Amino acid sequence: MQKTYDVAIIGAGAVGTAIARELSRYKLNTILLEAKPDVGMGTTKANTAIWHTGFDAQPGTLEAQLLRRSYALMQDYVPEAGIPTEPLGGLLVAWNEEQRQALPALRDRAHANGVTDVRIISPEEVYRLEPNLNQGARGGLFVPGESLICPFTLPLAFATQALLNGVTLKLNFPVQNVRQGEGVTLVEGPEETVRARYLVNAAGLYSDEIDHMLGHYDFTVTPRRGELIVYDKFARSLVNHIILPVPTAKTKGVLISPTVYGNVLLGPTAEDLEDKTNTATSEAGLAMLLEKGRAILPRLLDEEVTATYAGLRAATEHKDYQIRLHGDQRYVCVGGIRSTGVSAAMGIAEYVGELLAEAGLTLLPKPEFKTIRMPNIGEAGPRPYQQPERIAQNPDYGRMVCHCEKVSLGEILDAIHSPLPARTLDGLRRRTRAMQGRCQGFNCQAHITAILARETGQSPRFLLSLDVAKELPS
Amino acid sequence: MSIAQTDVLIVGAGPAGLASAIQLKRQGVARVTVVDREPEAGGMPRLCHHTGFGVWDFHRLYTGPQYARRYVALARELDVELLTETTIIGWHSERALTFTSPRGLGAIEARAILLATGVRERPRAARLVPGYRPRGVFTTGSLQRFVDEEHLPVGRRAVIVGAEGVSLSAFMTLTGAGVAVAAMITEFPRDQLYFPYAPAKWWLMHVRHPTPIRTSTRVTRILGRKRVEGVEVESLSTGQRQVIPCDTVVFTGDWIPEYEVARKGELTMDAGTKGPRVDGQFRTSAPGVFAAGNLLRGAETAATSAMEGRFAAGHIADFLAGRAWPRRRLPILPQSPIIWVFPNTISDSDDPTRLKRVTFRVAKFIDDAVVQVRQGHKVLHEQRFRHLLPNETMGMKGNWLARVDFNGDPPQVILAG
Ligand SMILES: Cc1cc2nc3c(=O)[nH]c(=O)nc-3n(C[C@H](O)[C@H](O)[C@H](O)COP(=O)(O)OP(=O)(O)OC[C@H]3O[C@@H](n4cnc5c(N)ncnc54)[C@H](O)[C@@H]3O)c2cc1C
Ligand SMILES: Cc1cc2nc3c(=O)[nH]c(=O)nc-3n(C[C@H](O)[C@H](O)[C@H](O)COP(=O)(O)OP(=O)(O)OC[C@H]3O[C@@H](n4cnc5c(N)ncnc54)[C@H](O)[C@@H]3O)c2cc1C
């Protein structure tokens, strides 16, 4: 008889991995199912990487509540697990009279959300905080609690800790159908069916489709594309805070923010699409960003662009998260985690645990909940190449493989041989920053491909996706 | 942190750095240290496994790796200290650099520093080419490392973006690796494969592997999700767009100096070259700090970089012997469509009679051009050119440098008329 898990979670983004980690503190058999070859490859890897306070959430919504709860939980977790972060604070800038007049309401909303340190500042103070800003700022709202976070390390940390505490992770497992049996749910992949008593749907953009499989039609996900431009590290000194626009109903708007890797982000755009896989950047999107960037911080455009990318928000017709317990089906749907899911994941996970308990799942804490510590890939903490003790122990930490991001051979090998190992070039990128720098692999991509092939026994043709290449006309 | 001492510290063991080190030794400088972040010295030519190197400096035709080995051997013979796997990560003081290496961290203090850190090609992202991010997108540099260093497969059918010297280098690497080249694309109305590349172009791209060069064309999008499936190109004359199927795209040229060390040291940078500003003696804005090679202005031939390194050595030796650092410097500013001028600074202690030539680059093909150098309202120099060519370094006379007034505005190099 095949094993029956207590809980199956579909989707290993920030939300699914956080739920897996949360459940791993209890005496449960949990399985995490992910369609892609790694965790954190969906929307979680392509966003603006801000750890939000929730200051601008609609008060009274579940989103506002869970963001606040998550903020408190992350205050402990982020240092414990070594997630790269930088507490820079956000500066919302009003560029015209209408926007300036909107500031008091935004401050009041922040206070209503319990973010009480938010305050309105004068144009003089705006320029004191951000001297490189374009002319014309009318005032601003300062949000001290907004921080930068590494959206790559976060889901890896959640998943690694979950694994360490007994969760089973199945990658390359695209759930194709869900059937309900007697006291058990059958989760079907292409080659295998997983049995579980309880089901959590954290499938991001596809959460509505999984929901349909269980007979619910509460919401529809419309992918809302956000394109971003990453600027060179030499732009970093131009920006001190997360520079936010005054939000509109549809979007938080285009911001300029440093990243924990020491670059500067410009974006995102907001455009509703139909294709849930369309993470391509577009001519119009990039052109729009350049225009906005020039208007906010003209000198930014003098620096080189390091990368461009696009992510898809799981927007729905509703204004709030779509988290619902269907007790009779022992099923929790976690959908519509639109534009704050990285920040809210821990709060969502705790809440999902409560919902499962409400549905009858027994949550008995394990005697020991093992903690973890992730390799630091942020600029705020010391990196291996800066640590003489580590290099003395293992010279590979002083052997640079990716020069632009100063990634050592030691870190590459660690990532390939970690408990949740990198198996693809993209996986290495997210674990180490290798190939993410200004030369985009001019110097290191070939060498890293060779190392990955050698260490994992995979063929370079496979790593380079040469096998999937279509037949070409000659 | 331990601080080592040397007379001259050179960052970058490419042709510029090594040629300079060799010359410094020949001029009797006692301790010359060259550091490079790569496991082997030799710089970019190590990766160019085709011929075309060495004619100027060794009067022989070498492949890139042979040429690199020749320089390394010479440097070794002359007791140049070569430290590989040594990455400069910052400035310890005005005349000392910090490094990381498998041996640990440290600093090297010198009486003079030469930066010769080379260039990289502007990758796809920096060119803002939209689309997905599939595998199969290269620069010439990454391509050559795939093929010649790691012996990895690249693809079956490629499009080369760019039609200048380095694009031909990519062409040779691709065809050598059995990859068909579907087209070479350039935004200019003509290719820029001038002498000495023209015969090679004829032989390789017309006779051996007939390949279209699509002029006045730009890349507007990359197709494919996991792997490149094609590039969308636009004709700049008709606005028409079309997809060229391919599984590999190589972005060539469009150089950016590898300026990390220079900028971390807050050297004055030039907006045109994007490298540090130097005068005719390769002196940067920081006393005792010199720069040479491709770092100064994007890629030239290895020989040009080596020659600059050698010339810089003479000036470094003079500086060590007590020649004063200039007190006054004026930038020389190009105006569009002139992209850069070199040298891009003139100092009060330059000896203008030694600078016979000033070089520059333009952004497009211009026929019957008149280039002027002006300072305020005064025309210092005027020179006619039958043709000005993009992606080619042009030369003008340098005698006007002697006429620059240090109390005046920065001289401007403009296209008259
Ligand atoms: C442009 C942009 C900017 C943003 N900025 C921020 C920000 O600054 N701060 C912030 O907190 N949030 C931000 N967000 C929102 C945040 O990125 C998302 O809310 C969050 O990543 C959602 O996580 P998730 O786990 O729900 O979804 P995902 O990361 O998409 O994870 C869902 C996973 O489910 C898997 N899956 C789907 N279907 C199946 C199936 N059938 N079988 C198996 N697996 C399946 C997918 O492969 C995927 O890995 C931004 C979003 C965008 C697009
Ligand atoms: C693809 C390609 C094809 C070419 N083909 C030809 C050709 O056919 N014929 C020809 O004559 N020329 C060719 N060239 C040009 C020639 O290679 C260069 O002109 C020459 O190498 C420039 O020499 P350099 O010393 O200035 O820089 P490089 O050779 O680039 O050397 C710079 C060195 O600095 C090191 N470095 C950089 N930063 C640091 C740091 N922080 N710490 C330590 N070390 C550092 C680098 O590792 C590198 O080794 C080609 C160039 C390229 C890129």
Short mmCIF file of N, CA and C in Angstrom, two decimals, chain A residues 33-142:
data_model
loop_
_atom_site.label_atom_id
_atom_site.label_comp_id
_atom_site.label_asym_id
_atom_site.label_seq_id
_atom_site.Cartn_x
_atom_site.Cartn_y
_atom_site.Cartn_z
N LEU A 33 5.15 19.49 -3.45
CA LEU A 33 5.20 19.12 -4.87
C LEU A 33 5.43 20.35 -5.73
N GLU A 34 6.43 20.29 -6.59
CA GLU A 34 6.75 21.45 -7.42
C GLU A 34 6.96 21.00 -8.86
N ALA A 35 6.34 21.73 -9.77
CA ALA A 35 6.43 21.38 -11.19
C ALA A 35 7.83 21.59 -11.76
N LYS A 36 8.51 22.62 -11.27
CA LYS A 36 9.80 23.00 -11.86
C LYS A 36 10.94 22.20 -11.23
N PRO A 37 12.14 22.29 -11.82
CA PRO A 37 13.26 21.51 -11.28
C PRO A 37 13.90 22.07 -10.01
N ASP A 38 13.35 23.17 -9.49
CA ASP A 38 13.93 23.77 -8.28
C ASP A 38 12.82 24.52 -7.56
N VAL A 39 13.07 24.86 -6.31
CA VAL A 39 12.10 25.70 -5.60
C VAL A 39 12.33 27.16 -6.00
N GLY A 40 11.33 27.98 -5.76
CA GLY A 40 11.50 29.43 -5.96
C GLY A 40 11.72 29.86 -7.40
N MET A 41 11.22 29.11 -8.36
CA MET A 41 11.45 29.48 -9.77
C MET A 41 10.26 30.20 -10.40
N GLY A 42 9.19 30.37 -9.65
CA GLY A 42 8.03 31.07 -10.21
C GLY A 42 8.15 32.57 -9.95
N THR A 43 7.04 33.17 -9.59
CA THR A 43 7.01 34.62 -9.36
C THR A 43 7.98 35.03 -8.25
N THR A 44 8.25 34.09 -7.35
CA THR A 44 9.13 34.38 -6.23
C THR A 44 10.53 34.80 -6.66
N LYS A 45 10.97 34.40 -7.86
CA LYS A 45 12.32 34.80 -8.25
C LYS A 45 12.33 36.08 -9.09
N ALA A 46 11.17 36.60 -9.44
CA ALA A 46 11.16 37.76 -10.33
C ALA A 46 10.22 38.83 -9.79
N ASN A 47 10.72 39.57 -8.82
CA ASN A 47 9.90 40.64 -8.22
C ASN A 47 10.80 41.79 -7.82
N THR A 48 10.29 42.70 -7.00
CA THR A 48 11.12 43.85 -6.64
C THR A 48 11.87 43.65 -5.33
N ALA A 49 11.68 42.49 -4.71
CA ALA A 49 12.54 42.09 -3.60
C ALA A 49 12.49 43.05 -2.41
N ILE A 50 11.30 43.50 -2.10
CA ILE A 50 11.16 44.36 -0.94
C ILE A 50 10.39 43.65 0.16
N TRP A 51 10.91 43.78 1.33
CA TRP A 51 10.28 43.22 2.51
C TRP A 51 9.35 44.31 3.04
N HIS A 52 8.07 44.17 2.68
CA HIS A 52 7.10 45.22 2.97
C HIS A 52 6.63 45.18 4.42
N THR A 53 6.36 46.37 4.94
CA THR A 53 5.76 46.48 6.27
C THR A 53 4.25 46.24 6.18
N GLY A 54 3.69 46.48 5.00
CA GLY A 54 2.25 46.44 4.85
C GLY A 54 1.62 47.79 5.14
N PHE A 55 2.40 48.84 5.11
CA PHE A 55 1.90 50.17 5.47
C PHE A 55 0.78 50.64 4.56
N ASP A 56 0.82 50.21 3.29
CA ASP A 56 -0.17 50.73 2.34
C ASP A 56 -1.26 49.72 2.02
N ALA A 57 -1.32 48.61 2.77
CA ALA A 57 -2.38 47.62 2.51
C ALA A 57 -3.73 48.20 2.93
N GLN A 58 -4.77 47.65 2.33
CA GLN A 58 -6.13 48.08 2.66
C GLN A 58 -6.45 47.59 4.08
N PRO A 59 -6.64 48.50 5.04
CA PRO A 59 -6.85 48.05 6.42
C PRO A 59 -8.05 47.11 6.49
N GLY A 60 -7.95 46.12 7.34
CA GLY A 60 -9.05 45.19 7.52
C GLY A 60 -8.99 43.98 6.61
N THR A 61 -8.13 44.02 5.60
CA THR A 61 -8.04 42.87 4.71
C THR A 61 -7.15 41.80 5.35
N LEU A 62 -7.30 40.59 4.82
CA LEU A 62 -6.44 39.50 5.27
C LEU A 62 -4.99 39.82 4.91
N GLU A 63 -4.82 40.45 3.75
CA GLU A 63 -3.46 40.81 3.31
C GLU A 63 -2.80 41.72 4.34
N ALA A 64 -3.52 42.73 4.79
CA ALA A 64 -2.96 43.66 5.78
C ALA A 64 -2.60 42.92 7.06
N GLN A 65 -3.50 42.07 7.48
CA GLN A 65 -3.29 41.34 8.74
C GLN A 65 -2.08 40.39 8.64
N LEU A 66 -2.00 39.65 7.54
CA LEU A 66 -0.93 38.66 7.41
C LEU A 66 0.42 39.32 7.15
N LEU A 67 0.40 40.46 6.45
CA LEU A 67 1.65 41.18 6.23
C LEU A 67 2.23 41.64 7.57
N ARG A 68 1.35 42.15 8.44
CA ARG A 68 1.81 42.62 9.75
C ARG A 68 2.36 41.46 10.56
N ARG A 69 1.63 40.35 10.55
CA ARG A 69 2.07 39.19 11.32
C ARG A 69 3.40 38.66 10.77
N SER A 70 3.48 38.64 9.46
CA SER A 70 4.69 38.13 8.82
C SER A 70 5.88 39.02 9.16
N TYR A 71 5.63 40.31 9.20
CA TYR A 71 6.71 41.26 9.48
C TYR A 71 7.36 40.93 10.82
N ALA A 72 6.51 40.64 11.80
CA ALA A 72 7.02 40.30 13.14
C ALA A 72 7.76 38.96 13.11
N LEU A 73 7.19 37.97 12.43
CA LEU A 73 7.84 36.65 12.38
C LEU A 73 9.21 36.74 11.68
N MET A 74 9.25 37.53 10.63
CA MET A 74 10.50 37.64 9.86
C MET A 74 11.59 38.37 10.64
N GLN A 75 11.19 39.25 11.55
CA GLN A 75 12.18 39.95 12.36
C GLN A 75 13.08 38.95 13.07
N ASP A 76 12.51 37.81 13.46
CA ASP A 76 13.30 36.77 14.11
C ASP A 76 13.96 35.84 13.10
N TYR A 77 13.20 35.51 12.08
CA TYR A 77 13.67 34.47 11.16
C TYR A 77 14.83 34.94 10.28
N VAL A 78 14.73 36.16 9.79
CA VAL A 78 15.73 36.66 8.85
C VAL A 78 17.15 36.60 9.43
N PRO A 79 17.38 37.09 10.64
CA PRO A 79 18.73 36.94 11.20
C PRO A 79 19.09 35.49 11.54
N GLU A 80 18.11 34.74 12.02
CA GLU A 80 18.38 33.35 12.40
C GLU A 80 18.87 32.53 11.20
N ALA A 81 18.18 32.67 10.07
CA ALA A 81 18.51 31.85 8.91
C ALA A 81 19.55 32.52 8.01
N GLY A 82 19.90 33.75 8.32
CA GLY A 82 20.91 34.44 7.52
C GLY A 82 20.40 34.84 6.15
N ILE A 83 19.17 35.32 6.08
CA ILE A 83 18.62 35.80 4.80
C ILE A 83 19.17 37.21 4.56
N PRO A 84 19.80 37.44 3.42
CA PRO A 84 20.32 38.78 3.15
C PRO A 84 19.20 39.83 3.17
N THR A 85 19.43 40.89 3.91
CA THR A 85 18.43 41.94 4.01
C THR A 85 19.14 43.25 4.32
N GLU A 86 18.50 44.37 3.98
CA GLU A 86 19.04 45.67 4.37
C GLU A 86 17.89 46.58 4.76
N PRO A 87 17.90 47.07 5.98
CA PRO A 87 16.79 47.89 6.47
C PRO A 87 16.93 49.34 6.04
N LEU A 88 16.69 49.63 4.78
CA LEU A 88 16.96 50.99 4.29
C LEU A 88 15.82 51.97 4.57
N GLY A 89 14.61 51.46 4.59
CA GLY A 89 13.47 52.38 4.70
C GLY A 89 12.99 52.81 3.34
N GLY A 90 11.69 53.09 3.28
CA GLY A 90 11.10 53.50 2.01
C GLY A 90 10.80 54.99 2.02
N LEU A 91 10.94 55.60 0.86
CA LEU A 91 10.63 57.03 0.75
C LEU A 91 9.66 57.20 -0.41
N LEU A 92 8.42 57.50 -0.04
CA LEU A 92 7.40 57.68 -1.05
C LEU A 92 7.41 59.15 -1.45
N VAL A 93 7.62 59.41 -2.73
CA VAL A 93 7.80 60.79 -3.16
C VAL A 93 6.57 61.29 -3.93
N ALA A 94 6.08 62.47 -3.52
CA ALA A 94 4.97 63.11 -4.23
C ALA A 94 5.54 64.09 -5.23
N TRP A 95 5.15 63.91 -6.51
CA TRP A 95 5.74 64.74 -7.57
C TRP A 95 4.80 65.85 -8.03
N ASN A 96 3.56 65.84 -7.55
CA ASN A 96 2.67 66.94 -7.89
C ASN A 96 1.73 67.21 -6.72
N GLU A 97 0.91 68.22 -6.89
CA GLU A 97 0.06 68.67 -5.79
C GLU A 97 -0.94 67.57 -5.41
N GLU A 98 -1.50 66.92 -6.40
CA GLU A 98 -2.48 65.87 -6.13
C GLU A 98 -1.86 64.76 -5.29
N GLN A 99 -0.64 64.38 -5.67
CA GLN A 99 0.04 63.32 -4.92
C GLN A 99 0.38 63.80 -3.51
N ARG A 100 0.77 65.06 -3.40
CA ARG A 100 1.12 65.57 -2.08
C ARG A 100 -0.10 65.54 -1.16
N GLN A 101 -1.25 65.85 -1.77
CA GLN A 101 -2.47 65.84 -0.97
C GLN A 101 -2.90 64.43 -0.57
N ALA A 102 -2.38 63.45 -1.28
CA ALA A 102 -2.74 62.07 -0.94
C ALA A 102 -1.92 61.54 0.24
N LEU A 103 -0.86 62.27 0.61
CA LEU A 103 0.05 61.74 1.63
C LEU A 103 -0.60 61.55 3.02
N PRO A 104 -1.37 62.55 3.50
CA PRO A 104 -1.94 62.35 4.84
C PRO A 104 -2.80 61.09 4.93
N ALA A 105 -3.59 60.82 3.89
CA ALA A 105 -4.43 59.62 3.92
C ALA A 105 -3.57 58.36 3.96
N LEU A 106 -2.45 58.40 3.22
CA LEU A 106 -1.55 57.25 3.21
C LEU A 106 -0.91 57.04 4.58
N ARG A 107 -0.56 58.18 5.21
CA ARG A 107 0.01 58.07 6.56
C ARG A 107 -1.02 57.50 7.52
N ASP A 108 -2.25 57.99 7.42
CA ASP A 108 -3.29 57.51 8.33
C ASP A 108 -3.54 56.02 8.11
N ARG A 109 -3.50 55.62 6.85
CA ARG A 109 -3.70 54.21 6.55
C ARG A 109 -2.57 53.37 7.17
N ALA A 110 -1.35 53.87 7.04
CA ALA A 110 -0.21 53.16 7.63
C ALA A 110 -0.41 53.01 9.13
N HIS A 111 -0.82 54.11 9.76
CA HIS A 111 -1.03 54.06 11.22
C HIS A 111 -2.14 53.07 11.57
N ALA A 112 -3.21 53.08 10.73
CA ALA A 112 -4.31 52.13 10.97
C ALA A 112 -3.83 50.69 10.84
N ASN A 113 -2.82 50.49 9.98
CA ASN A 113 -2.26 49.15 9.81
C ASN A 113 -1.24 48.81 10.89
N GLY A 114 -1.06 49.72 11.82
CA GLY A 114 -0.12 49.45 12.91
C GLY A 114 1.31 49.81 12.58
N VAL A 115 1.52 50.43 11.42
CA VAL A 115 2.88 50.87 11.06
C VAL A 115 2.97 52.33 11.50
N THR A 116 3.26 52.51 12.76
CA THR A 116 3.05 53.83 13.38
C THR A 116 4.23 54.77 13.20
N ASP A 117 5.35 54.27 12.69
CA ASP A 117 6.51 55.18 12.54
C ASP A 117 6.52 55.90 11.19
N VAL A 118 5.49 55.71 10.41
CA VAL A 118 5.43 56.38 9.10
C VAL A 118 5.11 57.85 9.30
N ARG A 119 5.89 58.72 8.61
CA ARG A 119 5.62 60.16 8.78
C ARG A 119 5.82 60.92 7.48
N ILE A 120 5.12 62.05 7.41
CA ILE A 120 5.23 62.91 6.23
C ILE A 120 6.47 63.79 6.38
N ILE A 121 7.19 63.96 5.30
CA ILE A 121 8.39 64.80 5.37
C ILE A 121 8.34 65.89 4.31
N SER A 122 9.10 66.93 4.56
CA SER A 122 9.10 68.10 3.68
C SER A 122 9.96 67.83 2.44
N PRO A 123 9.78 68.66 1.40
CA PRO A 123 10.63 68.50 0.22
C PRO A 123 12.11 68.61 0.59
N GLU A 124 12.44 69.50 1.53
CA GLU A 124 13.85 69.66 1.92
C GLU A 124 14.38 68.33 2.47
N GLU A 125 13.56 67.71 3.30
CA GLU A 125 14.02 66.45 3.89
C GLU A 125 14.12 65.35 2.82
N VAL A 126 13.19 65.39 1.87
CA VAL A 126 13.25 64.43 0.77
C VAL A 126 14.62 64.53 0.09
N TYR A 127 15.04 65.77 -0.21
CA TYR A 127 16.30 65.94 -0.92
C TYR A 127 17.51 65.68 -0.01
N ARG A 128 17.31 65.87 1.28
CA ARG A 128 18.40 65.54 2.20
C ARG A 128 18.61 64.01 2.20
N LEU A 129 17.52 63.28 2.17
CA LEU A 129 17.61 61.82 2.16
C LEU A 129 18.08 61.28 0.80
N GLU A 130 17.62 61.95 -0.26
CA GLU A 130 17.93 61.49 -1.62
C GLU A 130 18.40 62.64 -2.48
N PRO A 131 19.65 63.05 -2.33
CA PRO A 131 20.13 64.24 -3.03
C PRO A 131 20.13 64.10 -4.56
N ASN A 132 20.12 62.90 -5.09
CA ASN A 132 20.20 62.75 -6.55
C ASN A 132 18.85 62.74 -7.25
N LEU A 133 17.80 62.86 -6.46
CA LEU A 133 16.46 62.86 -7.02
C LEU A 133 16.27 64.03 -7.99
N ASN A 134 15.45 63.83 -8.99
CA ASN A 134 15.15 64.90 -9.93
C ASN A 134 14.48 66.08 -9.21
N GLN A 135 14.52 67.23 -9.85
CA GLN A 135 13.84 68.41 -9.31
C GLN A 135 12.33 68.17 -9.26
N GLY A 136 11.67 68.87 -8.37
CA GLY A 136 10.21 68.90 -8.43
C GLY A 136 9.48 68.10 -7.38
N ALA A 137 10.20 67.47 -6.44
CA ALA A 137 9.50 66.70 -5.41
C ALA A 137 8.77 67.68 -4.49
N ARG A 138 7.50 67.36 -4.19
CA ARG A 138 6.69 68.26 -3.38
C ARG A 138 6.64 67.85 -1.91
N GLY A 139 7.14 66.68 -1.64
CA GLY A 139 7.08 66.19 -0.27
C GLY A 139 7.17 64.69 -0.31
N GLY A 140 7.12 64.07 0.85
CA GLY A 140 7.23 62.62 0.85
C GLY A 140 6.69 61.99 2.11
N LEU A 141 6.64 60.68 2.06
CA LEU A 141 6.21 59.90 3.21
C LEU A 141 7.37 58.96 3.51
N PHE A 142 7.85 59.00 4.73
CA PHE A 142 8.98 58.15 5.07
C PHE A 142 8.48 56.92 5.81
#
